[in-house]
């Protein structure tokens, strides 16, 4: 396509803002519109389940840029405005307020929406945690000293449980898997994380599913598990995963499935690109499609999508990152470069788990496919360059 005159970025979180900044940095001087369905200026999500919940950081402290930096983008910033439809033939985006925005180029960065249970969400005290408003609502309830039950022990649920426990609250963590974050880190490291939760007083109900949520007078009273166990609860945080926010693209011609289905250049159609949690693309090193729900990927992919949108035909660059993610629990920092695919072998190469300071490599055959550091930021650097993609179709990367 010829150079665009007007680019619209749909989604105003980390990926969307970074895409807008990258367009300007790459020399794009045309019209730029940034659309976000939240009323808050772009902010960072990782602190929501940690510092924001505990009160260590205030909403203003998670803003990604100050007002001057936003103004320098010379963008039409549409906040509190949700995209509801897309006509790729006319190159028009429909908004919830009835407006229609035309584009020559577009970057989709709409991220995720949280999964919900088929029951219980009508009760006061039952929350999801995705947005800043969600985090502030949960924080307000944490201040009342409730009995907390967290459903789901992935990144979000495990961090939320740790934050609530750091506030001195009664916390129970529930998941159908045998240990917290086992899909992300494998059984050995997940076992160490489970031990950390137990050491800090979190009660865990692993290998259990939720069969119901009970209430009284319109407020949550208990969570019922599939073995009949009844967990008294004043506050329930549902953290059972998320799904890509692509409903607004139905019937648009943009290919969707588990996210926006792009090619290796992050392109989903003529003039249409995607970045961040919502983007699903064939990773050249994996030989399979991948969708990464990681903060670092949001920024890196947004820059790649912006560059490819502006590139001359044939000058696009495939996007082939090595994933990087992290989590914080009880003052411990766990970082992962690469992947921990099912069946990977874990090898401790520095430090020792009993000291809560070590580096572990994930191996598949003779390949290092991931490197994890637990309180080992500096030591981990020596190993990240050894990481290569697993190179087969069951690697998740998420």
PDB file of N, CA and C in Angstrom, residues 298-395:
ATOM      1  N   UNK A 298       4.023  -6.503  24.416  1.00  0.00           N
ATOM      2  CA  UNK A 298       3.118  -5.442  23.998  1.00  0.00           C
ATOM      3  C   UNK A 298       3.890  -4.292  23.368  1.00  0.00           C
ATOM      4  N   UNK A 299       4.977  -3.892  24.006  1.00  0.00           N
ATOM      5  CA  UNK A 299       5.771  -2.796  23.473  1.00  0.00           C
ATOM      6  C   UNK A 299       6.553  -3.183  22.226  1.00  0.00           C
ATOM      7  N   UNK A 300       7.206  -4.335  22.267  1.00  0.00           N
ATOM      8  CA  UNK A 300       8.039  -4.748  21.138  1.00  0.00           C
ATOM      9  C   UNK A 300       7.205  -4.999  19.881  1.00  0.00           C
ATOM     10  N   UNK A 301       6.062  -5.661  20.045  1.00  0.00           N
ATOM     11  CA  UNK A 301       5.244  -5.949  18.876  1.00  0.00           C
ATOM     12  C   UNK A 301       4.591  -4.694  18.327  1.00  0.00           C
ATOM     13  N   UNK A 302       4.245  -3.765  19.201  1.00  0.00           N
ATOM     14  CA  UNK A 302       3.680  -2.495  18.737  1.00  0.00           C
ATOM     15  C   UNK A 302       4.673  -1.757  17.860  1.00  0.00           C
ATOM     16  N   UNK A 303       5.929  -1.753  18.247  1.00  0.00           N
ATOM     17  CA  UNK A 303       6.944  -1.091  17.420  1.00  0.00           C
ATOM     18  C   UNK A 303       7.126  -1.811  16.093  1.00  0.00           C
ATOM     19  N   UNK A 304       7.109  -3.147  16.134  1.00  0.00           N
ATOM     20  CA  UNK A 304       7.247  -3.915  14.895  1.00  0.00           C
ATOM     21  C   UNK A 304       6.074  -3.663  13.960  1.00  0.00           C
ATOM     22  N   UNK A 305       4.861  -3.651  14.505  1.00  0.00           N
ATOM     23  CA  UNK A 305       3.676  -3.415  13.677  1.00  0.00           C
ATOM     24  C   UNK A 305       3.712  -2.025  13.060  1.00  0.00           C
ATOM     25  N   UNK A 306       4.125  -1.029  13.833  1.00  0.00           N
ATOM     26  CA  UNK A 306       4.201   0.338  13.312  1.00  0.00           C
ATOM     27  C   UNK A 306       5.213   0.439  12.182  1.00  0.00           C
ATOM     28  N   UNK A 307       6.379  -0.161  12.377  1.00  0.00           N
ATOM     29  CA  UNK A 307       7.407  -0.120  11.326  1.00  0.00           C
ATOM     30  C   UNK A 307       6.926  -0.809  10.059  1.00  0.00           C
ATOM     31  N   UNK A 308       6.288  -1.964  10.205  1.00  0.00           N
ATOM     32  CA  UNK A 308       5.828  -2.699   9.030  1.00  0.00           C
ATOM     33  C   UNK A 308       4.672  -1.986   8.332  1.00  0.00           C
ATOM     34  N   UNK A 309       3.828  -1.320   9.095  1.00  0.00           N
ATOM     35  CA  UNK A 309       2.746  -0.545   8.481  1.00  0.00           C
ATOM     36  C   UNK A 309       3.302   0.546   7.570  1.00  0.00           C
ATOM     37  N   UNK A 310       4.395   1.160   7.994  1.00  0.00           N
ATOM     38  CA  UNK A 310       4.979   2.265   7.232  1.00  0.00           C
ATOM     39  C   UNK A 310       5.980   1.808   6.176  1.00  0.00           C
ATOM     40  N   UNK A 311       6.380   0.536   6.224  1.00  0.00           N
ATOM     41  CA  UNK A 311       7.435   0.054   5.330  1.00  0.00           C
ATOM     42  C   UNK A 311       6.978   0.001   3.878  1.00  0.00           C
ATOM     43  N   UNK A 312       7.937   0.168   2.977  1.00  0.00           N
ATOM     44  CA  UNK A 312       7.667  -0.039   1.553  1.00  0.00           C
ATOM     45  C   UNK A 312       7.385  -1.511   1.310  1.00  0.00           C
ATOM     46  N   UNK A 313       6.544  -1.845   0.325  1.00  0.00           N
ATOM     47  CA  UNK A 313       6.273  -3.260   0.022  1.00  0.00           C
ATOM     48  C   UNK A 313       7.564  -4.042  -0.198  1.00  0.00           C
ATOM     49  N   UNK A 314       7.647  -5.198   0.453  1.00  0.00           N
ATOM     50  CA  UNK A 314       8.829  -6.035   0.360  1.00  0.00           C
ATOM     51  C   UNK A 314       9.908  -5.698   1.367  1.00  0.00           C
ATOM     52  N   UNK A 315       9.716  -4.610   2.122  1.00  0.00           N
ATOM     53  CA  UNK A 315      10.713  -4.203   3.118  1.00  0.00           C
ATOM     54  C   UNK A 315      10.275  -4.516   4.544  1.00  0.00           C
ATOM     55  N   UNK A 316       9.161  -5.208   4.706  1.00  0.00           N
ATOM     56  CA  UNK A 316       8.685  -5.554   6.040  1.00  0.00           C
ATOM     57  C   UNK A 316       9.629  -6.563   6.701  1.00  0.00           C
ATOM     58  N   UNK A 317       9.619  -6.575   8.031  1.00  0.00           N
ATOM     59  CA  UNK A 317      10.486  -7.472   8.804  1.00  0.00           C
ATOM     60  C   UNK A 317       9.632  -8.426   9.629  1.00  0.00           C
ATOM     61  N   UNK A 318       9.898  -9.740   9.524  1.00  0.00           N
ATOM     62  CA  UNK A 318       9.142 -10.684  10.360  1.00  0.00           C
ATOM     63  C   UNK A 318       9.370 -10.401  11.846  1.00  0.00           C
ATOM     64  N   UNK A 319       8.342 -10.651  12.629  1.00  0.00           N
ATOM     65  CA  UNK A 319       8.435 -10.434  14.067  1.00  0.00           C
ATOM     66  C   UNK A 319       8.720 -11.772  14.736  1.00  0.00           C
ATOM     67  N   UNK A 320       9.902 -11.888  15.358  1.00  0.00           N
ATOM     68  CA  UNK A 320      10.335 -13.173  15.921  1.00  0.00           C
ATOM     69  C   UNK A 320      11.012 -12.955  17.274  1.00  0.00           C
ATOM     70  N   UNK A 321      10.262 -12.548  18.293  1.00  0.00           N
ATOM     71  CA  UNK A 321      10.872 -12.226  19.581  1.00  0.00           C
ATOM     72  C   UNK A 321      11.169 -13.466  20.416  1.00  0.00           C
ATOM     73  N   UNK A 322      12.085 -13.288  21.365  1.00  0.00           N
ATOM     74  CA  UNK A 322      12.210 -14.235  22.464  1.00  0.00           C
ATOM     75  C   UNK A 322      11.390 -13.678  23.616  1.00  0.00           C
ATOM     76  N   UNK A 323      10.337 -14.365  24.047  1.00  0.00           N
ATOM     77  CA  UNK A 323       9.464 -13.810  25.085  1.00  0.00           C
ATOM     78  C   UNK A 323      10.213 -13.531  26.384  1.00  0.00           C
ATOM     79  N   UNK A 324       9.719 -12.551  27.110  1.00  0.00           N
ATOM     80  CA  UNK A 324      10.239 -12.256  28.444  1.00  0.00           C
ATOM     81  C   UNK A 324       9.081 -11.849  29.333  1.00  0.00           C
ATOM     82  N   UNK A 325       8.982 -12.489  30.473  1.00  0.00           N
ATOM     83  CA  UNK A 325       7.942 -12.163  31.431  1.00  0.00           C
ATOM     84  C   UNK A 325       8.480 -12.223  32.845  1.00  0.00           C
ATOM     85  N   UNK A 326       7.740 -11.630  33.777  1.00  0.00           N
ATOM     86  CA  UNK A 326       8.175 -11.637  35.167  1.00  0.00           C
ATOM     87  C   UNK A 326       6.971 -11.591  36.092  1.00  0.00           C
ATOM     88  N   UNK A 327       7.210 -11.944  37.339  1.00  0.00           N
ATOM     89  CA  UNK A 327       6.194 -11.820  38.372  1.00  0.00           C
ATOM     90  C   UNK A 327       6.886 -11.552  39.698  1.00  0.00           C
ATOM     91  N   UNK A 328       6.168 -10.883  40.605  1.00  0.00           N
ATOM     92  CA  UNK A 328       6.694 -10.572  41.936  1.00  0.00           C
ATOM     93  C   UNK A 328       5.778 -11.175  42.987  1.00  0.00           C
ATOM     94  N   UNK A 329       6.377 -11.896  43.939  1.00  0.00           N
ATOM     95  CA  UNK A 329       5.633 -12.494  45.048  1.00  0.00           C
ATOM     96  C   UNK A 329       6.433 -12.324  46.330  1.00  0.00           C
ATOM     97  N   UNK A 330       5.847 -11.680  47.328  1.00  0.00           N
ATOM     98  CA  UNK A 330       6.460 -11.601  48.662  1.00  0.00           C
ATOM     99  C   UNK A 330       7.890 -11.051  48.611  1.00  0.00           C
ATOM    100  N   UNK A 331       8.138 -10.124  47.703  1.00  0.00           N
ATOM    101  CA  UNK A 331       9.475  -9.563  47.579  1.00  0.00           C
ATOM    102  C   UNK A 331      10.396 -10.346  46.674  1.00  0.00           C
ATOM    103  N   UNK A 332       9.970 -11.508  46.210  1.00  0.00           N
ATOM    104  CA  UNK A 332      10.767 -12.314  45.280  1.00  0.00           C
ATOM    105  C   UNK A 332      10.417 -11.931  43.845  1.00  0.00           C
ATOM    106  N   UNK A 333      11.436 -11.845  42.991  1.00  0.00           N
ATOM    107  CA  UNK A 333      11.230 -11.549  41.572  1.00  0.00           C
ATOM    108  C   UNK A 333      11.589 -12.783  40.755  1.00  0.00           C
ATOM    109  N   UNK A 334      10.629 -13.232  39.950  1.00  0.00           N
ATOM    110  CA  UNK A 334      10.826 -14.391  39.079  1.00  0.00           C
ATOM    111  C   UNK A 334      10.744 -13.896  37.637  1.00  0.00           C
ATOM    112  N   UNK A 335      11.788 -14.177  36.849  1.00  0.00           N
ATOM    113  CA  UNK A 335      11.850 -13.722  35.462  1.00  0.00           C
ATOM    114  C   UNK A 335      12.056 -14.918  34.540  1.00  0.00           C
ATOM    115  N   UNK A 336      11.452 -14.864  33.372  1.00  0.00           N
ATOM    116  CA  UNK A 336      11.576 -15.957  32.397  1.00  0.00           C
ATOM    117  C   UNK A 336      11.860 -15.404  31.016  1.00  0.00           C
ATOM    118  N   UNK A 337      12.978 -15.816  30.436  1.00  0.00           N
ATOM    119  CA  UNK A 337      13.280 -15.576  29.033  1.00  0.00           C
ATOM    120  C   UNK A 337      12.931 -16.846  28.262  1.00  0.00           C
ATOM    121  N   UNK A 338      12.147 -16.705  27.212  1.00  0.00           N
ATOM    122  CA  UNK A 338      11.844 -17.861  26.386  1.00  0.00           C
ATOM    123  C   UNK A 338      10.596 -18.581  26.827  1.00  0.00           C
ATOM    124  N   UNK A 339      10.641 -19.904  26.717  1.00  0.00           N
ATOM    125  CA  UNK A 339       9.455 -20.727  26.884  1.00  0.00           C
ATOM    126  C   UNK A 339       9.689 -21.826  27.920  1.00  0.00           C
ATOM    127  N   UNK A 340       8.599 -22.289  28.496  1.00  0.00           N
ATOM    128  CA  UNK A 340       8.610 -23.516  29.305  1.00  0.00           C
ATOM    129  C   UNK A 340       7.527 -24.427  28.730  1.00  0.00           C
ATOM    130  N   UNK A 341       7.816 -25.114  27.620  1.00  0.00           N
ATOM    131  CA  UNK A 341       6.794 -25.940  26.975  1.00  0.00           C
ATOM    132  C   UNK A 341       6.517 -27.206  27.775  1.00  0.00           C
ATOM    133  N   UNK A 342       5.374 -27.836  27.562  1.00  0.00           N
ATOM    134  CA  UNK A 342       5.073 -29.088  28.262  1.00  0.00           C
ATOM    135  C   UNK A 342       6.183 -30.116  28.044  1.00  0.00           C
ATOM    136  N   UNK A 343       6.582 -30.759  29.133  1.00  0.00           N
ATOM    137  CA  UNK A 343       7.594 -31.806  29.049  1.00  0.00           C
ATOM    138  C   UNK A 343       9.016 -31.309  29.060  1.00  0.00           C
ATOM    139  N   UNK A 344       9.236 -30.004  29.158  1.00  0.00           N
ATOM    140  CA  UNK A 344      10.598 -29.487  29.201  1.00  0.00           C
ATOM    141  C   UNK A 344      11.302 -29.965  30.469  1.00  0.00           C
ATOM    142  N   UNK A 345      12.593 -30.224  30.362  1.00  0.00           N
ATOM    143  CA  UNK A 345      13.393 -30.652  31.510  1.00  0.00           C
ATOM    144  C   UNK A 345      13.983 -29.424  32.202  1.00  0.00           C
ATOM    145  N   UNK A 346      13.875 -29.375  33.525  1.00  0.00           N
ATOM    146  CA  UNK A 346      14.372 -28.242  34.301  1.00  0.00           C
ATOM    147  C   UNK A 346      15.742 -28.573  34.882  1.00  0.00           C
ATOM    148  N   UNK A 347      16.700 -27.670  34.693  1.00  0.00           N
ATOM    149  CA  UNK A 347      18.055 -27.876  35.203  1.00  0.00           C
ATOM    150  C   UNK A 347      18.503 -26.620  35.952  1.00  0.00           C
ATOM    151  N   UNK A 348      18.861 -26.769  37.212  1.00  0.00           N
ATOM    152  CA  UNK A 348      19.381 -25.652  38.003  1.00  0.00           C
ATOM    153  C   UNK A 348      20.852 -25.463  37.648  1.00  0.00           C
ATOM    154  N   UNK A 349      21.222 -24.257  37.198  1.00  0.00           N
ATOM    155  CA  UNK A 349      22.594 -24.011  36.739  1.00  0.00           C
ATOM    156  C   UNK A 349      23.319 -22.979  37.586  1.00  0.00           C
ATOM    157  N   UNK A 350      22.628 -22.309  38.485  1.00  0.00           N
ATOM    158  CA  UNK A 350      23.268 -21.336  39.366  1.00  0.00           C
ATOM    159  C   UNK A 350      22.416 -21.182  40.607  1.00  0.00           C
ATOM    160  N   UNK A 351      23.077 -21.022  41.767  1.00  0.00           N
ATOM    161  CA  UNK A 351      22.338 -20.861  43.009  1.00  0.00           C
ATOM    162  C   UNK A 351      21.645 -22.141  43.434  1.00  0.00           C
ATOM    163  N   UNK A 352      20.672 -21.997  44.344  1.00  0.00           N
ATOM    164  CA  UNK A 352      19.955 -23.178  44.837  1.00  0.00           C
ATOM    165  C   UNK A 352      18.533 -22.768  45.236  1.00  0.00           C
ATOM    166  N   UNK A 353      17.542 -23.616  44.907  1.00  0.00           N
ATOM    167  CA  UNK A 353      16.154 -23.282  45.256  1.00  0.00           C
ATOM    168  C   UNK A 353      15.931 -23.037  46.742  1.00  0.00           C
ATOM    169  N   UNK A 354      16.640 -23.758  47.615  1.00  0.00           N
ATOM    170  CA  UNK A 354      16.389 -23.580  49.045  1.00  0.00           C
ATOM    171  C   UNK A 354      16.790 -22.180  49.518  1.00  0.00           C
ATOM    172  N   UNK A 355      17.645 -21.513  48.734  1.00  0.00           N
ATOM    173  CA  UNK A 355      18.054 -20.154  49.077  1.00  0.00           C
ATOM    174  C   UNK A 355      17.135 -19.108  48.436  1.00  0.00           C
ATOM    175  N   UNK A 356      16.156 -19.589  47.666  1.00  0.00           N
ATOM    176  CA  UNK A 356      15.271 -18.689  46.922  1.00  0.00           C
ATOM    177  C   UNK A 356      16.090 -17.717  46.057  1.00  0.00           C
ATOM    178  N   UNK A 357      17.170 -18.239  45.480  1.00  0.00           N
ATOM    179  CA  UNK A 357      18.005 -17.459  44.578  1.00  0.00           C
ATOM    180  C   UNK A 357      18.711 -18.441  43.653  1.00  0.00           C
ATOM    181  N   UNK A 358      18.218 -18.509  42.389  1.00  0.00           N
ATOM    182  CA  UNK A 358      18.791 -19.503  41.473  1.00  0.00           C
ATOM    183  C   UNK A 358      18.419 -19.179  40.035  1.00  0.00           C
ATOM    184  N   UNK A 359      19.107 -19.840  39.111  1.00  0.00           N
ATOM    185  CA  UNK A 359      18.784 -19.800  37.687  1.00  0.00           C
ATOM    186  C   UNK A 359      18.501 -21.220  37.240  1.00  0.00           C
ATOM    187  N   UNK A 360      17.404 -21.394  36.509  1.00  0.00           N
ATOM    188  CA  UNK A 360      17.037 -22.693  35.962  1.00  0.00           C
ATOM    189  C   UNK A 360      16.901 -22.585  34.449  1.00  0.00           C
ATOM    190  N   UNK A 361      17.386 -23.603  33.745  1.00  0.00           N
ATOM    191  CA  UNK A 361      17.197 -23.679  32.298  1.00  0.00           C
ATOM    192  C   UNK A 361      16.131 -24.713  31.989  1.00  0.00           C
ATOM    193  N   UNK A 362      15.319 -24.411  30.989  1.00  0.00           N
ATOM    194  CA  UNK A 362      14.360 -25.380  30.467  1.00  0.00           C
ATOM    195  C   UNK A 362      14.931 -25.947  29.181  1.00  0.00           C
ATOM    196  N   UNK A 363      15.050 -27.253  29.128  1.00  0.00           N
ATOM    197  CA  UNK A 363      15.646 -27.915  27.968  1.00  0.00           C
ATOM    198  C   UNK A 363      14.627 -28.811  27.284  1.00  0.00           C
ATOM    199  N   UNK A 364      14.693 -28.815  25.989  1.00  0.00           N
ATOM    200  CA  UNK A 364      13.952 -29.787  25.180  1.00  0.00           C
ATOM    201  C   UNK A 364      14.973 -30.438  24.271  1.00  0.00           C
ATOM    202  N   UNK A 365      15.261 -31.724  24.531  1.00  0.00           N
ATOM    203  CA  UNK A 365      16.341 -32.382  23.828  1.00  0.00           C
ATOM    204  C   UNK A 365      17.648 -31.690  24.170  1.00  0.00           C
ATOM    205  N   UNK A 366      18.400 -31.286  23.146  1.00  0.00           N
ATOM    206  CA  UNK A 366      19.678 -30.610  23.393  1.00  0.00           C
ATOM    207  C   UNK A 366      19.561 -29.095  23.290  1.00  0.00           C
ATOM    208  N   UNK A 367      18.330 -28.581  23.274  1.00  0.00           N
ATOM    209  CA  UNK A 367      18.129 -27.147  23.116  1.00  0.00           C
ATOM    210  C   UNK A 367      17.699 -26.501  24.430  1.00  0.00           C
ATOM    211  N   UNK A 368      18.244 -25.329  24.709  1.00  0.00           N
ATOM    212  CA  UNK A 368      17.772 -24.504  25.821  1.00  0.00           C
ATOM    213  C   UNK A 368      16.631 -23.644  25.282  1.00  0.00           C
ATOM    214  N   UNK A 369      15.423 -23.887  25.766  1.00  0.00           N
ATOM    215  CA  UNK A 369      14.255 -23.165  25.251  1.00  0.00           C
ATOM    216  C   UNK A 369      13.758 -22.095  26.219  1.00  0.00           C
ATOM    217  N   UNK A 370      14.303 -22.098  27.439  1.00  0.00           N
ATOM    218  CA  UNK A 370      13.901 -21.088  28.407  1.00  0.00           C
ATOM    219  C   UNK A 370      14.937 -20.947  29.501  1.00  0.00           C
ATOM    220  N   UNK A 371      14.997 -19.751  30.099  1.00  0.00           N
ATOM    221  CA  UNK A 371      15.899 -19.507  31.227  1.00  0.00           C
ATOM    222  C   UNK A 371      15.137 -18.699  32.264  1.00  0.00           C
ATOM    223  N   UNK A 372      15.071 -19.231  33.474  1.00  0.00           N
ATOM    224  CA  UNK A 372      14.316 -18.602  34.555  1.00  0.00           C
ATOM    225  C   UNK A 372      15.251 -18.204  35.677  1.00  0.00           C
ATOM    226  N   UNK A 373      15.048 -17.002  36.199  1.00  0.00           N
ATOM    227  CA  UNK A 373      15.802 -16.546  37.355  1.00  0.00           C
ATOM    228  C   UNK A 373      14.872 -16.226  38.509  1.00  0.00           C
ATOM    229  N   UNK A 374      15.203 -16.753  39.682  1.00  0.00           N
ATOM    230  CA  UNK A 374      14.453 -16.437  40.898  1.00  0.00           C
ATOM    231  C   UNK A 374      15.380 -15.598  41.761  1.00  0.00           C
ATOM    232  N   UNK A 375      15.057 -14.321  41.912  1.00  0.00           N
ATOM    233  CA  UNK A 375      15.923 -13.378  42.623  1.00  0.00           C
ATOM    234  C   UNK A 375      17.351 -13.424  42.074  1.00  0.00           C
ATOM    235  N   UNK A 376      17.489 -13.513  40.765  1.00  0.00           N
ATOM    236  CA  UNK A 376      18.804 -13.668  40.125  1.00  0.00           C
ATOM    237  C   UNK A 376      18.877 -12.848  38.848  1.00  0.00           C
ATOM    238  N   UNK A 377      18.560 -11.568  38.966  1.00  0.00           N
ATOM    239  CA  UNK A 377      18.503 -10.708  37.780  1.00  0.00           C
ATOM    240  C   UNK A 377      19.836 -10.688  37.059  1.00  0.00           C
ATOM    241  N   UNK A 378      20.926 -10.494  37.791  1.00  0.00           N
ATOM    242  CA  UNK A 378      22.227 -10.391  37.151  1.00  0.00           C
ATOM    243  C   UNK A 378      22.699 -11.741  36.617  1.00  0.00           C
ATOM    244  N   UNK A 379      22.541 -12.801  37.384  1.00  0.00           N
ATOM    245  CA  UNK A 379      22.998 -14.122  36.937  1.00  0.00           C
ATOM    246  C   UNK A 379      22.232 -14.597  35.713  1.00  0.00           C
ATOM    247  N   UNK A 380      20.963 -14.230  35.616  1.00  0.00           N
ATOM    248  CA  UNK A 380      20.138 -14.675  34.491  1.00  0.00           C
ATOM    249  C   UNK A 380      20.638 -14.112  33.167  1.00  0.00           C
ATOM    250  N   UNK A 381      21.254 -12.942  33.190  1.00  0.00           N
ATOM    251  CA  UNK A 381      21.717 -12.312  31.954  1.00  0.00           C
ATOM    252  C   UNK A 381      22.705 -13.193  31.194  1.00  0.00           C
ATOM    253  N   UNK A 382      23.483 -13.974  31.910  1.00  0.00           N
ATOM    254  CA  UNK A 382      24.493 -14.818  31.255  1.00  0.00           C
ATOM    255  C   UNK A 382      23.873 -15.949  30.448  1.00  0.00           C
ATOM    256  N   UNK A 383      22.604 -16.240  30.676  1.00  0.00           N
ATOM    257  CA  UNK A 383      21.979 -17.400  30.037  1.00  0.00           C
ATOM    258  C   UNK A 383      20.925 -17.032  28.983  1.00  0.00           C
ATOM    259  N   UNK A 384      20.458 -15.797  28.989  1.00  0.00           N
ATOM    260  CA  UNK A 384      19.349 -15.474  28.098  1.00  0.00           C
ATOM    261  C   UNK A 384      19.723 -15.611  26.628  1.00  0.00           C
ATOM    262  N   UNK A 385      21.002 -15.395  26.298  1.00  0.00           N
ATOM    263  CA  UNK A 385      21.429 -15.535  24.910  1.00  0.00           C
ATOM    264  C   UNK A 385      21.446 -16.955  24.406  1.00  0.00           C
ATOM    265  N   UNK A 386      21.338 -17.939  25.313  1.00  0.00           N
ATOM    266  CA  UNK A 386      21.339 -19.352  24.914  1.00  0.00           C
ATOM    267  C   UNK A 386      19.954 -19.846  24.521  1.00  0.00           C
ATOM    268  N   UNK A 387      18.934 -19.025  24.758  1.00  0.00           N
ATOM    269  CA  UNK A 387      17.563 -19.481  24.552  1.00  0.00           C
ATOM    270  C   UNK A 387      17.204 -19.478  23.075  1.00  0.00           C
ATOM    271  N   UNK A 388      16.647 -20.592  22.611  1.00  0.00           N
ATOM    272  CA  UNK A 388      16.107 -20.687  21.256  1.00  0.00           C
ATOM    273  C   UNK A 388      14.670 -21.176  21.341  1.00  0.00           C
ATOM    274  N   UNK A 389      13.931 -20.997  20.264  1.00  0.00           N
ATOM    275  CA  UNK A 389      12.528 -21.416  20.251  1.00  0.00           C
ATOM    276  C   UNK A 389      12.422 -22.931  20.288  1.00  0.00           C
ATOM    277  N   UNK A 390      11.390 -23.471  20.969  1.00  0.00           N
ATOM    278  CA  UNK A 390      11.206 -24.918  21.012  1.00  0.00           C
ATOM    279  C   UNK A 390      11.051 -25.523  19.623  1.00  0.00           C
ATOM    280  N   UNK A 391      10.419 -24.781  18.700  1.00  0.00           N
ATOM    281  CA  UNK A 391      10.360 -25.241  17.329  1.00  0.00           C
ATOM    282  C   UNK A 391       9.398 -26.364  17.049  1.00  0.00           C
ATOM    283  N   UNK A 392       8.340 -26.478  17.860  1.00  0.00           N
ATOM    284  CA  UNK A 392       7.288 -27.401  17.460  1.00  0.00           C
ATOM    285  C   UNK A 392       5.946 -26.911  17.941  1.00  0.00           C
ATOM    286  N   UNK A 393       4.888 -27.498  17.416  1.00  0.00           N
ATOM    287  CA  UNK A 393       3.575 -26.874  17.460  1.00  0.00           C
ATOM    288  C   UNK A 393       2.914 -26.829  18.827  1.00  0.00           C
ATOM    289  N   UNK A 394       3.370 -27.566  19.839  1.00  0.00           N
ATOM    290  CA  UNK A 394       2.659 -27.506  21.111  1.00  0.00           C
ATOM    291  C   UNK A 394       3.245 -26.478  22.076  1.00  0.00           C
ATOM    292  N   UNK A 395       4.250 -25.726  21.622  1.00  0.00           N
ATOM    293  CA  UNK A 395       4.798 -24.670  22.470  1.00  0.00           C
ATOM    294  C   UNK A 395       3.798 -23.527  22.549  1.00  0.00           C
TER     295      UNK A 395
END
